[in-house]
JSON list of C-alpha atoms in Angstrom, two decimals:
[
{"chain": "A", "resi": 8, "resn": "MET", "atom": "CA", "xyz": [9.62, 13.07, 47.99]},
{"chain": "A", "resi": 9, "resn": "ILE", "atom": "CA", "xyz": [9.01, 9.51, 46.78]},
{"chain": "A", "resi": 10, "resn": "LEU", "atom": "CA", "xyz": [5.18, 10.08, 46.90]},
{"chain": "A", "resi": 11, "resn": "ARG", "atom": "CA", "xyz": [5.62, 13.22, 44.74]},
{"chain": "A", "resi": 12, "resn": "VAL", "atom": "CA", "xyz": [7.36, 11.14, 42.07]},
{"chain": "A", "resi": 13, "resn": "LEU", "atom": "CA", "xyz": [5.25, 8.04, 42.43]},
{"chain": "A", "resi": 14, "resn": "LEU", "atom": "CA", "xyz": [1.79, 9.71, 42.22]},
{"chain": "A", "resi": 15, "resn": "PRO", "atom": "CA", "xyz": [2.21, 11.12, 38.59]},
{"chain": "A", "resi": 16, "resn": "PHE", "atom": "CA", "xyz": [3.48, 7.79, 37.54]},
{"chain": "A", "resi": 17, "resn": "LEU", "atom": "CA", "xyz": [0.65, 5.86, 38.96]},
{"chain": "A", "resi": 18, "resn": "PHE", "atom": "CA", "xyz": [-1.78, 8.29, 37.59]},
{"chain": "A", "resi": 19, "resn": "ILE", "atom": "CA", "xyz": [-0.42, 7.79, 34.02]},
{"chain": "A", "resi": 20, "resn": "LEU", "atom": "CA", "xyz": [-0.45, 4.03, 34.43]},
{"chain": "A", "resi": 21, "resn": "SER", "atom": "CA", "xyz": [-4.09, 4.16, 35.55]},
{"chain": "A", "resi": 22, "resn": "LEU", "atom": "CA", "xyz": [-4.94, 6.42, 32.50]},
{"chain": "A", "resi": 23, "resn": "GLN", "atom": "CA", "xyz": [-3.35, 3.84, 30.16]},
{"chain": "A", "resi": 24, "resn": "ASN", "atom": "CA", "xyz": [-5.37, 1.06, 31.68]},
{"chain": "A", "resi": 25, "resn": "VAL", "atom": "CA", "xyz": [-8.67, 2.94, 31.34]},
{"chain": "A", "resi": 26, "resn": "SER", "atom": "CA", "xyz": [-7.78, 3.85, 27.75]},
{"chain": "A", "resi": 27, "resn": "SER", "atom": "CA", "xyz": [-7.05, 0.23, 26.85]},
{"chain": "A", "resi": 28, "resn": "GLN", "atom": "CA", "xyz": [-10.36, -0.90, 28.38]},
{"chain": "A", "resi": 29, "resn": "LEU", "atom": "CA", "xyz": [-12.25, 1.77, 26.55]},
{"chain": "A", "resi": 30, "resn": "THR", "atom": "CA", "xyz": [-10.49, 0.83, 23.25]},
{"chain": "A", "resi": 31, "resn": "GLN", "atom": "CA", "xyz": [-11.50, -2.78, 23.74]},
{"chain": "A", "resi": 32, "resn": "LYS", "atom": "CA", "xyz": [-15.08, -1.89, 24.53]},
{"chain": "A", "resi": 33, "resn": "TYR", "atom": "CA", "xyz": [-15.53, 0.32, 21.53]},
{"chain": "A", "resi": 34, "resn": "ASN", "atom": "CA", "xyz": [-13.75, -1.94, 19.14]},
{"chain": "A", "resi": 35, "resn": "SER", "atom": "CA", "xyz": [-16.34, -4.60, 19.79]},
{"chain": "A", "resi": 36, "resn": "LEU", "atom": "CA", "xyz": [-19.10, -2.16, 18.96]},
{"chain": "A", "resi": 37, "resn": "MET", "atom": "CA", "xyz": [-17.51, -1.02, 15.72]},
{"chain": "A", "resi": 38, "resn": "SER", "atom": "CA", "xyz": [-17.78, -2.46, 12.31]},
{"chain": "A", "resi": 39, "resn": "PHE", "atom": "CA", "xyz": [-15.09, -1.93, 9.73]},
{"chain": "A", "resi": 40, "resn": "TYR", "atom": "CA", "xyz": [-15.28, -1.80, 5.92]},
{"chain": "A", "resi": 41, "resn": "SER", "atom": "CA", "xyz": [-12.61, -4.40, 5.56]},
{"chain": "A", "resi": 42, "resn": "PRO", "atom": "CA", "xyz": [-10.28, -6.41, 7.81]},
{"chain": "A", "resi": 43, "resn": "ILE", "atom": "CA", "xyz": [-7.53, -4.12, 6.62]},
{"chain": "A", "resi": 44, "resn": "ASP", "atom": "CA", "xyz": [-9.38, -1.13, 8.02]},
{"chain": "A", "resi": 45, "resn": "SER", "atom": "CA", "xyz": [-9.67, -2.94, 11.36]},
{"chain": "A", "resi": 46, "resn": "ALA", "atom": "CA", "xyz": [-6.00, -3.61, 11.37]},
{"chain": "A", "resi": 47, "resn": "LEU", "atom": "CA", "xyz": [-5.11, -0.06, 10.57]},
{"chain": "A", "resi": 48, "resn": "PHE", "atom": "CA", "xyz": [-7.49, 1.27, 13.24]},
{"chain": "A", "resi": 49, "resn": "ASN", "atom": "CA", "xyz": [-5.99, -1.04, 15.82]},
{"chain": "A", "resi": 50, "resn": "GLY", "atom": "CA", "xyz": [-2.47, 0.27, 15.19]},
{"chain": "A", "resi": 51, "resn": "LYS", "atom": "CA", "xyz": [-1.13, -2.90, 13.28]},
{"chain": "A", "resi": 52, "resn": "GLU", "atom": "CA", "xyz": [1.49, -2.35, 10.72]},
{"chain": "A", "resi": 53, "resn": "ILE", "atom": "CA", "xyz": [0.36, -3.43, 7.30]},
{"chain": "A", "resi": 54, "resn": "SER", "atom": "CA", "xyz": [2.01, -3.41, 3.89]},
{"chain": "A", "resi": 55, "resn": "LEU", "atom": "CA", "xyz": [1.45, -0.78, 1.24]},
{"chain": "A", "resi": 56, "resn": "LEU", "atom": "CA", "xyz": [-0.28, -3.39, -0.96]},
{"chain": "A", "resi": 57, "resn": "ASP", "atom": "CA", "xyz": [-2.67, -4.10, 1.87]},
{"chain": "A", "resi": 58, "resn": "LYS", "atom": "CA", "xyz": [-3.45, -0.45, 2.22]},
{"chain": "A", "resi": 59, "resn": "PHE", "atom": "CA", "xyz": [-4.13, -0.33, -1.48]},
{"chain": "A", "resi": 60, "resn": "MET", "atom": "CA", "xyz": [-6.34, -3.37, -1.46]},
{"chain": "A", "resi": 61, "resn": "ALA", "atom": "CA", "xyz": [-8.48, -1.90, 1.48]},
{"chain": "A", "resi": 62, "resn": "ILE", "atom": "CA", "xyz": [-10.98, -0.43, -1.06]},
{"chain": "A", "resi": 63, "resn": "LYS", "atom": "CA", "xyz": [-12.19, -3.95, -1.46]},
{"chain": "A", "resi": 64, "resn": "PRO", "atom": "CA", "xyz": [-14.38, -4.90, 1.53]},
{"chain": "A", "resi": 65, "resn": "SER", "atom": "CA", "xyz": [-14.25, -8.65, 0.88]},
{"chain": "A", "resi": 66, "resn": "VAL", "atom": "CA", "xyz": [-10.42, -8.74, 0.41]},
{"chain": "A", "resi": 67, "resn": "SER", "atom": "CA", "xyz": [-8.68, -11.68, 2.22]},
{"chain": "A", "resi": 68, "resn": "ALA", "atom": "CA", "xyz": [-5.28, -12.14, 3.45]},
{"chain": "A", "resi": 69, "resn": "ILE", "atom": "CA", "xyz": [-4.83, -15.08, 1.04]},
{"chain": "A", "resi": 70, "resn": "GLU", "atom": "CA", "xyz": [-5.91, -12.91, -1.94]},
{"chain": "A", "resi": 71, "resn": "THR", "atom": "CA", "xyz": [-3.60, -10.10, -0.91]},
{"chain": "A", "resi": 72, "resn": "LYS", "atom": "CA", "xyz": [-0.71, -12.58, -0.43]},
{"chain": "A", "resi": 73, "resn": "GLY", "atom": "CA", "xyz": [-1.17, -13.93, -3.88]},
{"chain": "A", "resi": 74, "resn": "HIS", "atom": "CA", "xyz": [-0.99, -10.43, -5.34]},
{"chain": "A", "resi": 75, "resn": "GLU", "atom": "CA", "xyz": [2.05, -9.71, -3.32]},
{"chain": "A", "resi": 76, "resn": "GLU", "atom": "CA", "xyz": [3.73, -12.88, -4.63]},
{"chain": "A", "resi": 77, "resn": "LYS", "atom": "CA", "xyz": [2.87, -11.87, -8.17]},
{"chain": "A", "resi": 78, "resn": "ASN", "atom": "CA", "xyz": [4.35, -8.53, -7.75]},
{"chain": "A", "resi": 79, "resn": "ASP", "atom": "CA", "xyz": [7.46, -9.95, -6.07]},
{"chain": "A", "resi": 80, "resn": "GLN", "atom": "CA", "xyz": [7.88, -12.46, -8.79]},
{"chain": "A", "resi": 81, "resn": "PHE", "atom": "CA", "xyz": [7.55, -9.70, -11.41]},
{"chain": "A", "resi": 82, "resn": "CYS", "atom": "CA", "xyz": [10.23, -7.66, -9.69]},
{"chain": "A", "resi": 83, "resn": "VAL", "atom": "CA", "xyz": [12.75, -10.50, -9.35]},
{"chain": "A", "resi": 84, "resn": "GLU", "atom": "CA", "xyz": [13.82, -10.03, -13.07]},
{"chain": "A", "resi": 85, "resn": "PHE", "atom": "CA", "xyz": [14.37, -6.35, -12.55]},
{"chain": "A", "resi": 86, "resn": "ALA", "atom": "CA", "xyz": [16.06, -6.52, -9.08]},
{"chain": "A", "resi": 87, "resn": "LYS", "atom": "CA", "xyz": [19.26, -7.91, -10.83]},
{"chain": "A", "resi": 88, "resn": "LEU", "atom": "CA", "xyz": [19.54, -4.88, -13.09]},
{"chain": "A", "resi": 89, "resn": "ASP", "atom": "CA", "xyz": [21.98, -2.08, -12.35]},
{"chain": "A", "resi": 90, "resn": "PHE", "atom": "CA", "xyz": [19.88, 1.00, -12.94]},
{"chain": "A", "resi": 91, "resn": "SER", "atom": "CA", "xyz": [22.90, 3.38, -12.65]},
{"chain": "A", "resi": 92, "resn": "LYS", "atom": "CA", "xyz": [23.89, 2.08, -16.21]},
{"chain": "A", "resi": 93, "resn": "ASN", "atom": "CA", "xyz": [21.52, 2.53, -19.08]},
{"chain": "A", "resi": 94, "resn": "ARG", "atom": "CA", "xyz": [18.93, 3.73, -16.70]},
{"chain": "A", "resi": 95, "resn": "LEU", "atom": "CA", "xyz": [16.51, 4.99, -19.36]},
{"chain": "A", "resi": 96, "resn": "LYS", "atom": "CA", "xyz": [16.57, 1.78, -21.25]},
{"chain": "A", "resi": 97, "resn": "GLN", "atom": "CA", "xyz": [16.09, -0.41, -18.12]},
{"chain": "A", "resi": 98, "resn": "LEU", "atom": "CA", "xyz": [13.20, 1.86, -16.89]},
{"chain": "A", "resi": 99, "resn": "LYS", "atom": "CA", "xyz": [11.59, 1.52, -20.40]},
{"chain": "A", "resi": 100, "resn": "SER", "atom": "CA", "xyz": [11.72, -2.32, -20.02]},
{"chain": "A", "resi": 101, "resn": "VAL", "atom": "CA", "xyz": [10.07, -2.04, -16.55]},
{"chain": "A", "resi": 102, "resn": "PHE", "atom": "CA", "xyz": [7.35, 0.05, -18.04]},
{"chain": "A", "resi": 103, "resn": "GLU", "atom": "CA", "xyz": [6.73, -2.11, -21.05]},
{"chain": "A", "resi": 104, "resn": "LYS", "atom": "CA", "xyz": [6.83, -5.36, -18.99]},
{"chain": "A", "resi": 105, "resn": "THR", "atom": "CA", "xyz": [4.33, -3.85, -16.43]},
{"chain": "A", "resi": 106, "resn": "HIS", "atom": "CA", "xyz": [1.90, -3.03, -19.26]},
{"chain": "A", "resi": 107, "resn": "THR", "atom": "CA", "xyz": [2.42, -6.56, -20.66]},
{"chain": "A", "resi": 108, "resn": "VAL", "atom": "CA", "xyz": [1.88, -8.34, -17.32]},
{"chain": "A", "resi": 109, "resn": "PHE", "atom": "CA", "xyz": [-0.57, -6.17, -15.40]},
{"chain": "A", "resi": 110, "resn": "LEU", "atom": "CA", "xyz": [-2.04, -3.27, -17.29]},
{"chain": "A", "resi": 111, "resn": "LYS", "atom": "CA", "xyz": [-4.24, -4.67, -20.02]},
{"chain": "A", "resi": 112, "resn": "ARG", "atom": "CA", "xyz": [-7.20, -2.31, -20.47]},
{"chain": "A", "resi": 113, "resn": "TYR", "atom": "CA", "xyz": [-7.72, 1.38, -19.62]},
{"chain": "A", "resi": 114, "resn": "ARG", "atom": "CA", "xyz": [-10.95, 2.13, -17.76]},
{"chain": "A", "resi": 115, "resn": "GLU", "atom": "CA", "xyz": [-11.58, 5.50, -16.21]},
{"chain": "A", "resi": 116, "resn": "GLN", "atom": "CA", "xyz": [-13.67, 4.28, -13.27]},
{"chain": "A", "resi": 117, "resn": "ILE", "atom": "CA", "xyz": [-11.73, 1.38, -11.65]},
{"chain": "A", "resi": 118, "resn": "PHE", "atom": "CA", "xyz": [-10.32, 0.43, -8.21]},
{"chain": "A", "resi": 119, "resn": "PHE", "atom": "CA", "xyz": [-6.95, -0.86, -7.43]},
{"chain": "A", "resi": 120, "resn": "PRO", "atom": "CA", "xyz": [-7.76, -4.58, -6.95]},
{"chain": "A", "resi": 121, "resn": "SER", "atom": "CA", "xyz": [-8.92, -4.68, -10.62]},
{"chain": "A", "resi": 122, "resn": "VAL", "atom": "CA", "xyz": [-5.27, -4.23, -11.67]},
{"chain": "A", "resi": 123, "resn": "PHE", "atom": "CA", "xyz": [-4.46, -7.70, -10.38]},
{"chain": "A", "resi": 124, "resn": "GLU", "atom": "CA", "xyz": [-7.90, -9.30, -11.04]},
{"chain": "A", "resi": 125, "resn": "THR", "atom": "CA", "xyz": [-8.78, -8.22, -14.59]},
{"chain": "A", "resi": 126, "resn": "GLY", "atom": "CA", "xyz": [-5.75, -6.04, -15.75]},
{"chain": "A", "resi": 127, "resn": "GLU", "atom": "CA", "xyz": [-8.06, -2.97, -15.89]},
{"chain": "A", "resi": 128, "resn": "TYR", "atom": "CA", "xyz": [-6.38, 0.21, -14.79]},
{"chain": "A", "resi": 129, "resn": "ASN", "atom": "CA", "xyz": [-6.66, 4.05, -14.76]},
{"chain": "A", "resi": 130, "resn": "CYS", "atom": "CA", "xyz": [-3.82, 6.63, -14.09]},
{"chain": "A", "resi": 131, "resn": "VAL", "atom": "CA", "xyz": [-4.31, 6.43, -10.38]},
{"chain": "A", "resi": 132, "resn": "THR", "atom": "CA", "xyz": [-4.24, 2.64, -10.16]},
{"chain": "A", "resi": 133, "resn": "ALA", "atom": "CA", "xyz": [-1.38, 2.36, -12.54]},
{"chain": "A", "resi": 134, "resn": "THR", "atom": "CA", "xyz": [0.53, 4.91, -10.44]},
{"chain": "A", "resi": 135, "resn": "MET", "atom": "CA", "xyz": [-0.13, 2.92, -7.35]},
{"chain": "A", "resi": 136, "resn": "LEU", "atom": "CA", "xyz": [1.18, -0.27, -9.04]},
{"chain": "A", "resi": 137, "resn": "TYR", "atom": "CA", "xyz": [4.32, 1.53, -10.18]},
{"chain": "A", "resi": 138, "resn": "VAL", "atom": "CA", "xyz": [4.84, 2.74, -6.71]},
{"chain": "A", "resi": 139, "resn": "LEU", "atom": "CA", "xyz": [4.70, -0.88, -5.44]},
{"chain": "A", "resi": 140, "resn": "ILE", "atom": "CA", "xyz": [7.27, -1.91, -8.08]},
{"chain": "A", "resi": 141, "resn": "LEU", "atom": "CA", "xyz": [9.66, 1.13, -7.57]},
{"chain": "A", "resi": 142, "resn": "GLU", "atom": "CA", "xyz": [9.47, 0.55, -3.82]},
{"chain": "A", "resi": 143, "resn": "LYS", "atom": "CA", "xyz": [10.52, -3.12, -4.29]},
{"chain": "A", "resi": 144, "resn": "LEU", "atom": "CA", "xyz": [13.25, -2.14, -6.62]},
{"chain": "A", "resi": 145, "resn": "LYS", "atom": "CA", "xyz": [14.34, 0.59, -4.17]},
{"chain": "A", "resi": 146, "resn": "LEU", "atom": "CA", "xyz": [14.26, 3.27, -6.92]},
{"chain": "A", "resi": 147, "resn": "PRO", "atom": "CA", "xyz": [13.44, 6.97, -5.98]},
{"chain": "A", "resi": 148, "resn": "TYR", "atom": "CA", "xyz": [10.33, 8.33, -7.54]},
{"chain": "A", "resi": 149, "resn": "ALA", "atom": "CA", "xyz": [7.84, 11.29, -7.22]},
{"chain": "A", "resi": 150, "resn": "ILE", "atom": "CA", "xyz": [4.10, 11.21, -7.79]},
{"chain": "A", "resi": 151, "resn": "LEU", "atom": "CA", "xyz": [2.83, 14.23, -9.86]},
{"chain": "A", "resi": 152, "resn": "GLU", "atom": "CA", "xyz": [-0.69, 15.32, -10.09]},
{"chain": "A", "resi": 153, "resn": "GLU", "atom": "CA", "xyz": [-2.32, 17.49, -12.82]},
{"chain": "A", "resi": 154, "resn": "PRO", "atom": "CA", "xyz": [-5.89, 18.62, -12.75]},
{"chain": "A", "resi": 155, "resn": "ASN", "atom": "CA", "xyz": [-7.01, 15.51, -14.76]},
{"chain": "A", "resi": 156, "resn": "HIS", "atom": "CA", "xyz": [-4.12, 13.22, -14.44]},
{"chain": "A", "resi": 157, "resn": "VAL", "atom": "CA", "xyz": [-1.71, 11.57, -11.97]},
{"chain": "A", "resi": 158, "resn": "TYR", "atom": "CA", "xyz": [1.46, 9.85, -12.72]},
{"chain": "A", "resi": 159, "resn": "VAL", "atom": "CA", "xyz": [4.81, 8.69, -11.31]},
{"chain": "A", "resi": 160, "resn": "ILE", "atom": "CA", "xyz": [8.27, 9.86, -12.45]},
{"chain": "A", "resi": 161, "resn": "VAL", "atom": "CA", "xyz": [11.69, 8.16, -11.75]}
]
């Protein structure tokens, strides 16, 4: 009876060991587009900002941390607001301040890191930025997509 219970358990353990060894072997043979891709592939939990920054192959942890700090600092002012009162007016102030601080020039063909680096944006990258801000402010939102446009609503 003990053998009947123990054998399947030992078999599962041996499969896990083989799987771990194969993963290590193949990881050393793989090349990744960016360090963030490698982290995601290896099951590490990364922030939403890191995922958005993954499009840039040379992105560094220091660079991403700087962008995260800028976003956090930006949100501090709005975190104090009670969005249940005067919601529309307060959301409008978030919108206007976001355009003043981050979104400087519209360009159709642009990647997310440019929002922080040059202030250039398009509807997709602006939506991604608003998602970061709304997540930080713990405000519910929905992302809507039309044939030629994407945007976020709160």
